[in-house]
């Protein structure tokens, strides 16, 4: 086989696997957005088939041989070499999971989705527990199949932030406990800014009209995207020109849809900025990691859209949309209101500081589940105890407690830490952008985000998986992960808001 | 291998293939209903991959051996034997198409969809022509690959109405030309009933509220279905509990959404009545033919919802929804208005009599394209000439002419005749139901359709592909296809409306 022929065989194979993956994404999106109730059972099987077929195609013995022959092929271009090298790494990892294991996981998580929805509706963890037990048993088996160094949880982290270790997470959250949690306590000792105006009646249609303006201003467009209602906001990619977001809304909670839209559009801009057309289904066309993905959404949601500059650009438009609610609320009051810090039960509604307590709790629980130091039956109690310990509040039922997130129903263990790491990366990227982009603050306060997006595109999005997170951070910001940037951001911003 | 083991292998294989097929249906539905513009290119490839993988799974050599070993297996139940026998027939047919051919067809039709949309928008056939030429060339090749007896077109008909011949279609349309076309001429010589009230302003939301009531009354429900807007109304199945319809509407055309909803819900009820859960992906869980499918939609749309009895049950509700438009329109006038016969350009808006001229024209053109007696470049001219010949009108541009239907872009040649055959089957089924179901007219005029649906479920839906169309017609109605029932229906109904 000629080298270019075999790279073509490689490319064509990954393209087919990507087709199956994106098809699965369409089915999953539809399941959460439009599917009628009785469609659930067959849909689960169908998604399982797509994921099983994709896995079979990827891990087939002939593919290993092809990768082996390609990996040292001098005729490949540099980009091709990187694709093959990273794919071979993925292959080594994925072939450790037998087809039967993958199919079992797909079937159980498909079933678990329905059980989780029902359990959440009925506020009753016991309805979800038997399935979660099966999932945890499978995840424990998965850590044995995949292998690990220091801690079994690391085998699972690899799917979301390659190379991340339990030691590193513990170190980072150690600093969160030492510096962020005391800062939160200090903030909570101060009078809380008024935010009652956010809970006035904001008709959904007008909320969406404003949210749409805001995400268009960021650069998200509807020729290659759309937004739909779903119980849980997410962003999903179906191909190079089709990256969609979902939103939820509350007519008495202005912040919910708006910041979810900006957050998900941040994910969407990353996906749309990947060279996916050129490297369809290949590592260079794929997002680096979930934590880096989250850095993109958090950057727009927090570093931009919760900044004073941002509202200098946009508050007048918002006021004009809702004069009866906001006409007498000053820009400063609004800014303080959307940055009110307050312990709460629901992660996706948390402010940007207490948010990390939510993540830390989930991390502690899933690490304990995977290492076997607690069992699924313990989850509601441990969850509630931890909320009391770190946030001083105790959920009154499981739907505002351990049933609030879909991740475990999907079998996603190791995912949560990426939310915090994403915020920390975002703060570090924002600090670098401020240094590197002339007039960063003026751009923000005039709603001109094109240069910021351009920076992200060239520094982050266009790189795909070329570098590790640590490498990419060094390239973009001059240093590896440094939580100090986030802490500086938090101290400066909230010091000023709360007069600390 | 034990017999039950090998039937299980057969079942499991067809289940996977069905999963791929239903996933493809979700992608196709989304493409027509929600997909953003720039998603088209990748979506086409993805759908092609799903259909190619399905074809490869189905036609794999090992499957032929399995079917051979099963087909004479005495341990199979009667239902299992029928499934295997029919699958073997499908296999013999499908394996005649090489994987590369199937993939090429899938890719070209995917591309053709976009070209057709654009050509239609610009009213310019030349934008679609190059792709249609490729499709026709492939369809001609397909007839050679599949083989045929009397006419190459019959090789394609087999996909839509197995066993149907050109001779049979010519015989049936011969009668249409001899009896129906003169009836239409007689009708057109009479004063036309007023239908101007149908073109008043009917807000979309209220149209949908009424349409929804009507399809719920038929037995369609939203736990296993939904309705969305699309440029072209259709019904699509994603699994046993998920059968969806799409609709289009015009606020100045009451009939459009309403009758499309009833028509598509008729298809939906057939799909929901199939034993798909039990025979998932297998012949006994599948619709008999497109013509029989169409008999179900036409039955509800025309034989029921355009009958006087139906509006005795429902007209008051409609009037109450739109008192300003219909308050002064009597039941009789309304009935006459919705049954006005009038030549028109667009098939999907045609009345139930001139409709068959639309089909006959498409049949003549696609038969001529397949046999090579005309070329794609001739289509607009031949189309327009035929409209003048049979309907006395000439399209002023291609979008109200040969670009109006999506079928050819999908490579569906041989599909159109099933629309007329469906109507003829429907008339024959309706005549049988009137004889067999006590109080048929009273049930209709009280909106109690459960016994009618029950009859269809037990006589037609539950049978899957157990019988041929001709066999099933004999079982249900005591005779094979007899266009006389449709002609009697047409003469009686329109004789009375037009005083002939």
Short mmCIF file of N, CA and C in Angstrom, two decimals, chain B residues 331-484:
data_model
loop_
_atom_site.label_atom_id
_atom_site.label_comp_id
_atom_site.label_asym_id
_atom_site.label_seq_id
_atom_site.Cartn_x
_atom_site.Cartn_y
_atom_site.Cartn_z
N UNK B 331 -72.89 23.95 6.77
CA UNK B 331 -72.22 22.66 6.67
C UNK B 331 -72.15 22.21 5.21
N UNK B 332 -73.26 22.34 4.51
CA UNK B 332 -73.32 21.90 3.12
C UNK B 332 -72.34 22.69 2.25
N UNK B 333 -72.31 24.00 2.46
CA UNK B 333 -71.40 24.83 1.65
C UNK B 333 -69.95 24.48 1.95
N UNK B 334 -69.67 24.26 3.24
CA UNK B 334 -68.32 23.90 3.62
C UNK B 334 -67.91 22.59 2.95
N UNK B 335 -68.79 21.63 3.02
CA UNK B 335 -68.52 20.31 2.43
C UNK B 335 -68.26 20.44 0.93
N UNK B 336 -69.09 21.22 0.27
CA UNK B 336 -68.88 21.42 -1.17
C UNK B 336 -67.57 22.14 -1.43
N UNK B 337 -67.27 23.12 -0.58
CA UNK B 337 -66.04 23.91 -0.77
C UNK B 337 -64.78 23.08 -0.66
N UNK B 338 -64.75 22.18 0.32
CA UNK B 338 -63.53 21.38 0.48
C UNK B 338 -63.46 20.27 -0.56
N UNK B 339 -64.53 20.10 -1.33
CA UNK B 339 -64.51 19.09 -2.37
C UNK B 339 -64.59 19.70 -3.77
N UNK B 340 -64.17 20.93 -3.85
CA UNK B 340 -64.16 21.58 -5.16
C UNK B 340 -63.09 20.94 -6.05
N UNK B 341 -63.48 20.62 -7.26
CA UNK B 341 -62.56 20.00 -8.21
C UNK B 341 -62.05 21.08 -9.15
N UNK B 342 -60.73 21.14 -9.29
CA UNK B 342 -60.15 22.22 -10.08
C UNK B 342 -58.71 21.89 -10.44
N UNK B 343 -58.37 21.97 -11.72
CA UNK B 343 -56.99 21.69 -12.11
C UNK B 343 -56.03 22.65 -11.42
N UNK B 344 -54.89 22.14 -11.00
CA UNK B 344 -53.92 22.99 -10.31
C UNK B 344 -52.52 22.45 -10.57
N UNK B 345 -51.53 23.26 -10.23
CA UNK B 345 -50.16 22.89 -10.57
C UNK B 345 -49.50 21.96 -9.55
N UNK B 346 -49.90 22.13 -8.30
CA UNK B 346 -49.13 21.48 -7.24
C UNK B 346 -49.84 20.22 -6.73
N UNK B 347 -49.17 19.12 -6.88
CA UNK B 347 -49.75 17.82 -6.51
C UNK B 347 -50.30 17.80 -5.10
N UNK B 348 -49.48 18.25 -4.13
CA UNK B 348 -49.91 18.08 -2.74
C UNK B 348 -51.10 18.97 -2.39
N UNK B 349 -51.45 19.89 -3.27
CA UNK B 349 -52.63 20.71 -3.00
C UNK B 349 -53.81 20.32 -3.90
N UNK B 350 -53.62 19.27 -4.69
CA UNK B 350 -54.66 18.90 -5.65
C UNK B 350 -55.85 18.26 -4.95
N UNK B 351 -57.03 18.39 -5.58
CA UNK B 351 -58.22 17.69 -5.09
C UNK B 351 -58.05 16.19 -5.36
N UNK B 352 -58.96 15.41 -4.81
CA UNK B 352 -58.77 13.95 -4.86
C UNK B 352 -59.03 13.32 -6.23
N UNK B 353 -59.56 14.10 -7.18
CA UNK B 353 -59.75 13.53 -8.52
C UNK B 353 -58.62 13.94 -9.48
N UNK B 354 -58.39 15.26 -9.61
CA UNK B 354 -57.32 15.68 -10.52
C UNK B 354 -55.96 15.18 -10.03
N UNK B 355 -55.89 14.83 -8.75
CA UNK B 355 -54.65 14.28 -8.19
C UNK B 355 -54.07 13.19 -9.08
N UNK B 356 -54.93 12.36 -9.62
CA UNK B 356 -54.43 11.22 -10.38
C UNK B 356 -53.84 11.62 -11.72
N UNK B 357 -54.21 12.78 -12.22
CA UNK B 357 -53.54 13.30 -13.42
C UNK B 357 -52.09 13.68 -13.07
N UNK B 358 -51.91 14.29 -11.90
CA UNK B 358 -50.55 14.63 -11.45
C UNK B 358 -49.67 13.37 -11.39
N UNK B 359 -50.25 12.32 -10.84
CA UNK B 359 -49.47 11.08 -10.69
C UNK B 359 -49.19 10.45 -12.05
N UNK B 360 -50.21 10.45 -12.88
CA UNK B 360 -50.06 9.83 -14.19
C UNK B 360 -48.92 10.52 -14.97
N UNK B 361 -48.88 11.84 -14.88
CA UNK B 361 -47.82 12.61 -15.58
C UNK B 361 -46.43 12.21 -15.05
N UNK B 362 -46.29 12.14 -13.73
CA UNK B 362 -45.01 11.76 -13.16
C UNK B 362 -44.62 10.34 -13.58
N UNK B 363 -45.63 9.47 -13.58
CA UNK B 363 -45.38 8.08 -13.99
C UNK B 363 -44.86 8.03 -15.42
N UNK B 364 -45.54 8.74 -16.32
CA UNK B 364 -45.12 8.73 -17.73
C UNK B 364 -43.69 9.25 -17.86
N UNK B 365 -43.37 10.31 -17.11
CA UNK B 365 -42.03 10.90 -17.23
C UNK B 365 -40.97 9.98 -16.66
N UNK B 366 -41.22 9.41 -15.51
CA UNK B 366 -40.13 8.61 -14.93
C UNK B 366 -39.97 7.27 -15.66
N UNK B 367 -41.05 6.74 -16.16
CA UNK B 367 -40.92 5.52 -16.98
C UNK B 367 -40.09 5.84 -18.22
N UNK B 368 -40.36 6.99 -18.85
CA UNK B 368 -39.63 7.39 -20.05
C UNK B 368 -38.15 7.65 -19.74
N UNK B 369 -37.88 8.25 -18.58
CA UNK B 369 -36.48 8.50 -18.19
C UNK B 369 -35.74 7.18 -17.98
N UNK B 370 -36.40 6.25 -17.34
CA UNK B 370 -35.73 4.99 -17.03
C UNK B 370 -35.51 4.16 -18.29
N UNK B 371 -36.50 4.15 -19.18
CA UNK B 371 -36.32 3.37 -20.42
C UNK B 371 -35.45 4.13 -21.41
N UNK B 372 -35.18 5.42 -21.15
CA UNK B 372 -34.28 6.19 -22.00
C UNK B 372 -34.96 6.83 -23.19
N UNK B 373 -36.29 6.87 -23.20
CA UNK B 373 -36.95 7.50 -24.35
C UNK B 373 -36.99 9.03 -24.22
N UNK B 374 -36.72 9.56 -23.04
CA UNK B 374 -36.43 10.99 -22.88
C UNK B 374 -35.20 11.14 -21.99
N UNK B 375 -34.63 12.34 -21.97
CA UNK B 375 -33.49 12.62 -21.10
C UNK B 375 -33.88 13.67 -20.06
N UNK B 376 -33.05 13.83 -19.05
CA UNK B 376 -33.35 14.77 -17.97
C UNK B 376 -33.61 16.18 -18.51
N UNK B 377 -32.83 16.55 -19.52
CA UNK B 377 -33.01 17.90 -20.08
C UNK B 377 -34.41 18.11 -20.64
N UNK B 378 -35.08 17.02 -21.02
CA UNK B 378 -36.42 17.14 -21.60
C UNK B 378 -37.51 17.32 -20.54
N UNK B 379 -37.16 17.07 -19.27
CA UNK B 379 -38.20 16.95 -18.24
C UNK B 379 -39.10 18.19 -18.15
N UNK B 380 -38.53 19.41 -18.06
CA UNK B 380 -39.44 20.55 -17.89
C UNK B 380 -40.44 20.69 -19.04
N UNK B 381 -39.94 20.48 -20.25
CA UNK B 381 -40.83 20.63 -21.41
C UNK B 381 -41.91 19.55 -21.40
N UNK B 382 -41.48 18.28 -21.22
CA UNK B 382 -42.47 17.20 -21.22
C UNK B 382 -43.48 17.41 -20.10
N UNK B 383 -42.96 17.78 -18.94
CA UNK B 383 -43.83 18.04 -17.78
C UNK B 383 -44.91 19.05 -18.14
N UNK B 384 -44.45 20.19 -18.66
CA UNK B 384 -45.41 21.27 -18.94
C UNK B 384 -46.40 20.88 -20.04
N UNK B 385 -45.88 20.17 -21.07
CA UNK B 385 -46.78 19.70 -22.13
C UNK B 385 -47.86 18.78 -21.58
N UNK B 386 -47.46 17.87 -20.70
CA UNK B 386 -48.42 16.91 -20.15
C UNK B 386 -49.47 17.61 -19.27
N UNK B 387 -49.03 18.63 -18.54
CA UNK B 387 -50.01 19.36 -17.72
C UNK B 387 -51.04 20.03 -18.63
N UNK B 388 -50.55 20.52 -19.75
CA UNK B 388 -51.50 21.14 -20.67
C UNK B 388 -52.45 20.09 -21.25
N UNK B 389 -51.88 18.93 -21.59
CA UNK B 389 -52.67 17.88 -22.21
C UNK B 389 -53.75 17.34 -21.26
N UNK B 390 -53.36 17.05 -20.01
CA UNK B 390 -54.32 16.37 -19.12
C UNK B 390 -55.09 17.32 -18.21
N UNK B 391 -54.51 18.46 -17.89
CA UNK B 391 -55.20 19.35 -16.95
C UNK B 391 -55.53 20.70 -17.56
N UNK B 392 -55.05 20.92 -18.78
CA UNK B 392 -55.39 22.17 -19.46
C UNK B 392 -54.71 23.41 -18.88
N UNK B 393 -53.64 23.20 -18.13
CA UNK B 393 -52.91 24.35 -17.56
C UNK B 393 -51.42 24.13 -17.80
N UNK B 394 -50.66 25.22 -17.84
CA UNK B 394 -49.21 25.11 -18.10
C UNK B 394 -48.44 25.88 -17.02
N UNK B 395 -47.55 25.19 -16.30
CA UNK B 395 -46.79 25.88 -15.25
C UNK B 395 -46.01 27.05 -15.81
N UNK B 396 -45.91 28.12 -15.02
CA UNK B 396 -45.18 29.30 -15.50
C UNK B 396 -43.71 29.25 -15.09
N UNK B 397 -43.36 28.39 -14.14
CA UNK B 397 -41.96 28.19 -13.80
C UNK B 397 -41.78 26.80 -13.20
N UNK B 398 -40.50 26.38 -13.07
CA UNK B 398 -40.23 24.99 -12.68
C UNK B 398 -40.63 24.67 -11.25
N UNK B 399 -40.69 25.69 -10.38
CA UNK B 399 -41.03 25.37 -9.00
C UNK B 399 -42.51 25.01 -8.84
N UNK B 400 -43.33 25.49 -9.76
CA UNK B 400 -44.72 24.98 -9.72
C UNK B 400 -44.85 23.86 -10.76
N UNK B 401 -43.73 23.50 -11.36
CA UNK B 401 -43.70 22.39 -12.31
C UNK B 401 -42.85 21.25 -11.77
N UNK B 402 -41.83 20.90 -12.52
CA UNK B 402 -41.11 19.65 -12.26
C UNK B 402 -40.18 19.71 -11.06
N UNK B 403 -40.08 20.86 -10.39
CA UNK B 403 -39.24 20.93 -9.19
C UNK B 403 -40.04 20.80 -7.90
N UNK B 404 -41.35 20.59 -8.03
CA UNK B 404 -42.17 20.66 -6.81
C UNK B 404 -41.98 19.49 -5.87
N UNK B 405 -41.61 18.34 -6.36
CA UNK B 405 -41.54 17.15 -5.51
C UNK B 405 -40.10 16.77 -5.21
N UNK B 406 -39.89 16.27 -4.02
CA UNK B 406 -38.55 15.92 -3.57
C UNK B 406 -38.11 14.52 -4.04
N UNK B 407 -39.06 13.73 -4.50
CA UNK B 407 -38.80 12.29 -4.69
C UNK B 407 -37.58 11.97 -5.56
N UNK B 408 -37.46 12.67 -6.68
CA UNK B 408 -36.36 12.33 -7.59
C UNK B 408 -35.02 12.70 -6.97
N UNK B 409 -35.01 13.78 -6.16
CA UNK B 409 -33.76 14.14 -5.48
C UNK B 409 -33.32 13.02 -4.54
N UNK B 410 -34.28 12.29 -4.01
CA UNK B 410 -33.97 11.16 -3.14
C UNK B 410 -33.67 9.89 -3.94
N UNK B 411 -33.77 9.98 -5.26
CA UNK B 411 -33.57 8.77 -6.08
C UNK B 411 -34.78 7.86 -6.07
N UNK B 412 -35.93 8.39 -5.65
CA UNK B 412 -37.13 7.55 -5.57
C UNK B 412 -37.89 7.56 -6.90
N UNK B 413 -37.54 6.64 -7.75
CA UNK B 413 -38.27 6.45 -9.01
C UNK B 413 -39.11 5.19 -8.89
N UNK B 414 -40.39 5.30 -9.21
CA UNK B 414 -41.29 4.16 -9.04
C UNK B 414 -42.19 4.36 -7.84
N UNK B 415 -41.96 5.45 -7.14
CA UNK B 415 -42.71 5.76 -5.93
C UNK B 415 -44.08 6.35 -6.28
N UNK B 416 -44.09 7.28 -7.26
CA UNK B 416 -45.32 8.03 -7.52
C UNK B 416 -46.57 7.17 -7.78
N UNK B 417 -46.47 6.10 -8.60
CA UNK B 417 -47.69 5.33 -8.86
C UNK B 417 -48.38 4.86 -7.58
N UNK B 418 -47.58 4.66 -6.49
CA UNK B 418 -48.20 4.16 -5.26
C UNK B 418 -49.20 5.16 -4.68
N UNK B 419 -49.04 6.43 -5.02
CA UNK B 419 -50.02 7.41 -4.53
C UNK B 419 -51.41 7.12 -5.11
N UNK B 420 -51.45 6.86 -6.41
CA UNK B 420 -52.76 6.56 -7.01
C UNK B 420 -53.26 5.21 -6.55
N UNK B 421 -52.37 4.23 -6.56
CA UNK B 421 -52.81 2.91 -6.11
C UNK B 421 -53.31 2.96 -4.67
N UNK B 422 -52.68 3.77 -3.86
CA UNK B 422 -53.12 3.93 -2.48
C UNK B 422 -54.57 4.42 -2.41
N UNK B 423 -54.90 5.39 -3.25
CA UNK B 423 -56.27 5.90 -3.27
C UNK B 423 -57.25 4.82 -3.71
N UNK B 424 -56.81 4.03 -4.69
CA UNK B 424 -57.72 3.00 -5.19
C UNK B 424 -57.90 1.91 -4.13
N UNK B 425 -56.83 1.52 -3.48
CA UNK B 425 -56.96 0.56 -2.37
C UNK B 425 -57.87 1.14 -1.28
N UNK B 426 -57.67 2.44 -0.98
CA UNK B 426 -58.45 3.06 0.10
C UNK B 426 -59.94 2.99 -0.21
N UNK B 427 -60.29 3.29 -1.45
CA UNK B 427 -61.71 3.26 -1.82
C UNK B 427 -62.26 1.84 -1.67
N UNK B 428 -61.42 0.87 -2.03
CA UNK B 428 -61.86 -0.52 -1.94
C UNK B 428 -61.98 -0.96 -0.48
N UNK B 429 -61.05 -0.53 0.35
CA UNK B 429 -61.14 -0.84 1.79
C UNK B 429 -62.35 -0.16 2.41
N UNK B 430 -62.58 1.11 2.03
CA UNK B 430 -63.71 1.84 2.60
C UNK B 430 -65.02 1.16 2.24
N UNK B 431 -65.13 0.69 0.99
CA UNK B 431 -66.36 0.00 0.57
C UNK B 431 -66.55 -1.27 1.40
N UNK B 432 -65.45 -1.98 1.65
CA UNK B 432 -65.54 -3.21 2.46
C UNK B 432 -65.90 -2.88 3.90
N UNK B 433 -65.30 -1.81 4.44
CA UNK B 433 -65.60 -1.44 5.82
C UNK B 433 -67.08 -1.07 5.97
N UNK B 434 -67.60 -0.37 4.98
CA UNK B 434 -69.03 -0.02 5.04
C UNK B 434 -69.90 -1.26 5.11
N UNK B 435 -69.49 -2.29 4.37
CA UNK B 435 -70.26 -3.54 4.40
C UNK B 435 -70.07 -4.28 5.72
N UNK B 436 -68.85 -4.22 6.26
CA UNK B 436 -68.52 -5.10 7.39
C UNK B 436 -68.72 -4.46 8.76
N UNK B 437 -68.59 -3.14 8.86
CA UNK B 437 -68.69 -2.51 10.19
C UNK B 437 -70.10 -1.94 10.37
N UNK B 438 -70.83 -2.47 11.32
CA UNK B 438 -72.20 -1.99 11.52
C UNK B 438 -72.19 -0.51 11.89
N UNK B 439 -73.07 0.25 11.24
CA UNK B 439 -73.21 1.67 11.57
C UNK B 439 -72.01 2.51 11.17
N UNK B 440 -71.29 2.12 10.13
CA UNK B 440 -70.09 2.84 9.67
C UNK B 440 -70.35 4.33 9.54
N UNK B 441 -71.47 4.69 8.88
CA UNK B 441 -71.75 6.12 8.66
C UNK B 441 -72.07 6.85 9.96
N UNK B 442 -72.81 6.17 10.84
CA UNK B 442 -73.14 6.79 12.13
C UNK B 442 -71.89 6.99 12.98
N UNK B 443 -71.01 6.01 12.92
CA UNK B 443 -69.75 6.15 13.67
C UNK B 443 -69.01 7.39 13.18
N UNK B 444 -68.92 7.51 11.84
CA UNK B 444 -68.21 8.66 11.28
C UNK B 444 -68.89 9.96 11.66
N UNK B 445 -70.21 9.99 11.56
CA UNK B 445 -70.88 11.26 11.82
C UNK B 445 -70.99 11.56 13.31
N UNK B 446 -70.50 10.64 14.16
CA UNK B 446 -70.40 10.99 15.59
C UNK B 446 -68.93 11.09 16.02
N UNK B 447 -68.02 11.01 15.06
CA UNK B 447 -66.60 11.17 15.39
C UNK B 447 -66.04 10.01 16.22
N UNK B 448 -66.70 8.88 16.15
CA UNK B 448 -66.23 7.71 16.91
C UNK B 448 -65.47 6.77 15.97
N UNK B 449 -64.17 6.97 15.91
CA UNK B 449 -63.40 6.24 14.91
C UNK B 449 -62.72 4.99 15.45
N UNK B 450 -62.91 4.73 16.73
CA UNK B 450 -62.23 3.58 17.33
C UNK B 450 -62.55 2.27 16.59
N UNK B 451 -63.83 2.00 16.25
CA UNK B 451 -64.11 0.73 15.55
C UNK B 451 -63.47 0.67 14.16
N UNK B 452 -63.36 1.83 13.50
CA UNK B 452 -62.72 1.84 12.18
C UNK B 452 -61.23 1.56 12.32
N UNK B 453 -60.62 2.23 13.29
CA UNK B 453 -59.19 2.00 13.51
C UNK B 453 -58.95 0.55 13.91
N UNK B 454 -59.86 0.03 14.74
CA UNK B 454 -59.74 -1.35 15.17
C UNK B 454 -59.77 -2.31 13.97
N UNK B 455 -60.67 -2.03 13.04
CA UNK B 455 -60.77 -2.85 11.82
C UNK B 455 -59.45 -2.79 11.05
N UNK B 456 -58.94 -1.57 10.86
CA UNK B 456 -57.69 -1.42 10.12
C UNK B 456 -56.53 -2.11 10.83
N UNK B 457 -56.51 -1.97 12.15
CA UNK B 457 -55.44 -2.61 12.93
C UNK B 457 -55.47 -4.13 12.73
N UNK B 458 -56.67 -4.70 12.87
CA UNK B 458 -56.72 -6.16 12.82
C UNK B 458 -56.62 -6.68 11.39
N UNK B 459 -57.19 -5.96 10.42
CA UNK B 459 -57.19 -6.46 9.05
C UNK B 459 -55.91 -6.12 8.29
N UNK B 460 -55.33 -4.97 8.60
CA UNK B 460 -54.21 -4.49 7.79
C UNK B 460 -52.92 -4.32 8.61
N UNK B 461 -52.97 -3.43 9.61
CA UNK B 461 -51.74 -3.03 10.30
C UNK B 461 -51.00 -4.21 10.92
N UNK B 462 -51.75 -5.05 11.60
CA UNK B 462 -51.11 -6.12 12.37
C UNK B 462 -50.47 -7.18 11.47
N UNK B 463 -50.76 -7.13 10.18
CA UNK B 463 -50.27 -8.18 9.29
C UNK B 463 -48.85 -7.93 8.81
N UNK B 464 -48.35 -6.73 8.97
CA UNK B 464 -47.01 -6.45 8.46
C UNK B 464 -46.92 -6.83 6.99
N UNK B 465 -45.87 -7.56 6.65
CA UNK B 465 -45.69 -7.97 5.25
C UNK B 465 -46.10 -9.43 5.02
N UNK B 466 -46.99 -9.94 5.89
CA UNK B 466 -47.34 -11.36 5.78
C UNK B 466 -47.90 -11.73 4.40
N UNK B 467 -48.72 -10.85 3.84
CA UNK B 467 -49.35 -11.13 2.54
C UNK B 467 -48.89 -10.12 1.49
N UNK B 468 -49.10 -10.44 0.23
CA UNK B 468 -48.89 -9.43 -0.81
C UNK B 468 -50.09 -8.48 -0.78
N UNK B 469 -49.97 -7.36 -1.47
CA UNK B 469 -51.08 -6.40 -1.51
C UNK B 469 -52.33 -7.06 -2.08
N UNK B 470 -52.13 -7.79 -3.16
CA UNK B 470 -53.28 -8.44 -3.80
C UNK B 470 -53.92 -9.45 -2.84
N UNK B 471 -53.09 -10.24 -2.17
CA UNK B 471 -53.62 -11.22 -1.20
C UNK B 471 -54.36 -10.52 -0.06
N UNK B 472 -53.79 -9.43 0.41
CA UNK B 472 -54.41 -8.75 1.55
C UNK B 472 -55.73 -8.10 1.14
N UNK B 473 -55.74 -7.53 -0.08
CA UNK B 473 -57.00 -6.97 -0.57
C UNK B 473 -58.08 -8.05 -0.65
N UNK B 474 -57.71 -9.23 -1.13
CA UNK B 474 -58.67 -10.33 -1.23
C UNK B 474 -59.18 -10.71 0.16
N UNK B 475 -58.25 -10.80 1.11
CA UNK B 475 -58.65 -11.14 2.48
C UNK B 475 -59.59 -10.10 3.08
N UNK B 476 -59.29 -8.83 2.84
CA UNK B 476 -60.06 -7.75 3.49
C UNK B 476 -61.35 -7.43 2.74
N UNK B 477 -61.31 -7.55 1.41
CA UNK B 477 -62.42 -7.01 0.62
C UNK B 477 -63.07 -8.05 -0.28
N UNK B 478 -62.50 -9.26 -0.30
CA UNK B 478 -63.10 -10.31 -1.11
C UNK B 478 -62.68 -10.30 -2.57
N UNK B 479 -61.81 -9.36 -2.94
CA UNK B 479 -61.34 -9.33 -4.33
C UNK B 479 -60.00 -8.60 -4.43
N UNK B 480 -59.33 -8.85 -5.54
CA UNK B 480 -58.08 -8.12 -5.82
C UNK B 480 -58.40 -6.69 -6.22
N UNK B 481 -57.35 -5.94 -6.56
CA UNK B 481 -57.55 -4.53 -6.88
C UNK B 481 -58.63 -4.34 -7.95
N UNK B 482 -59.58 -3.48 -7.62
CA UNK B 482 -60.67 -3.18 -8.55
C UNK B 482 -60.90 -1.68 -8.52
N UNK B 483 -60.44 -1.00 -9.57
CA UNK B 483 -60.57 0.46 -9.59
C UNK B 483 -62.03 0.89 -9.61
N UNK B 484 -62.91 -0.08 -9.91
CA UNK B 484 -64.34 0.22 -9.93
C UNK B 484 -64.82 0.82 -8.62
#
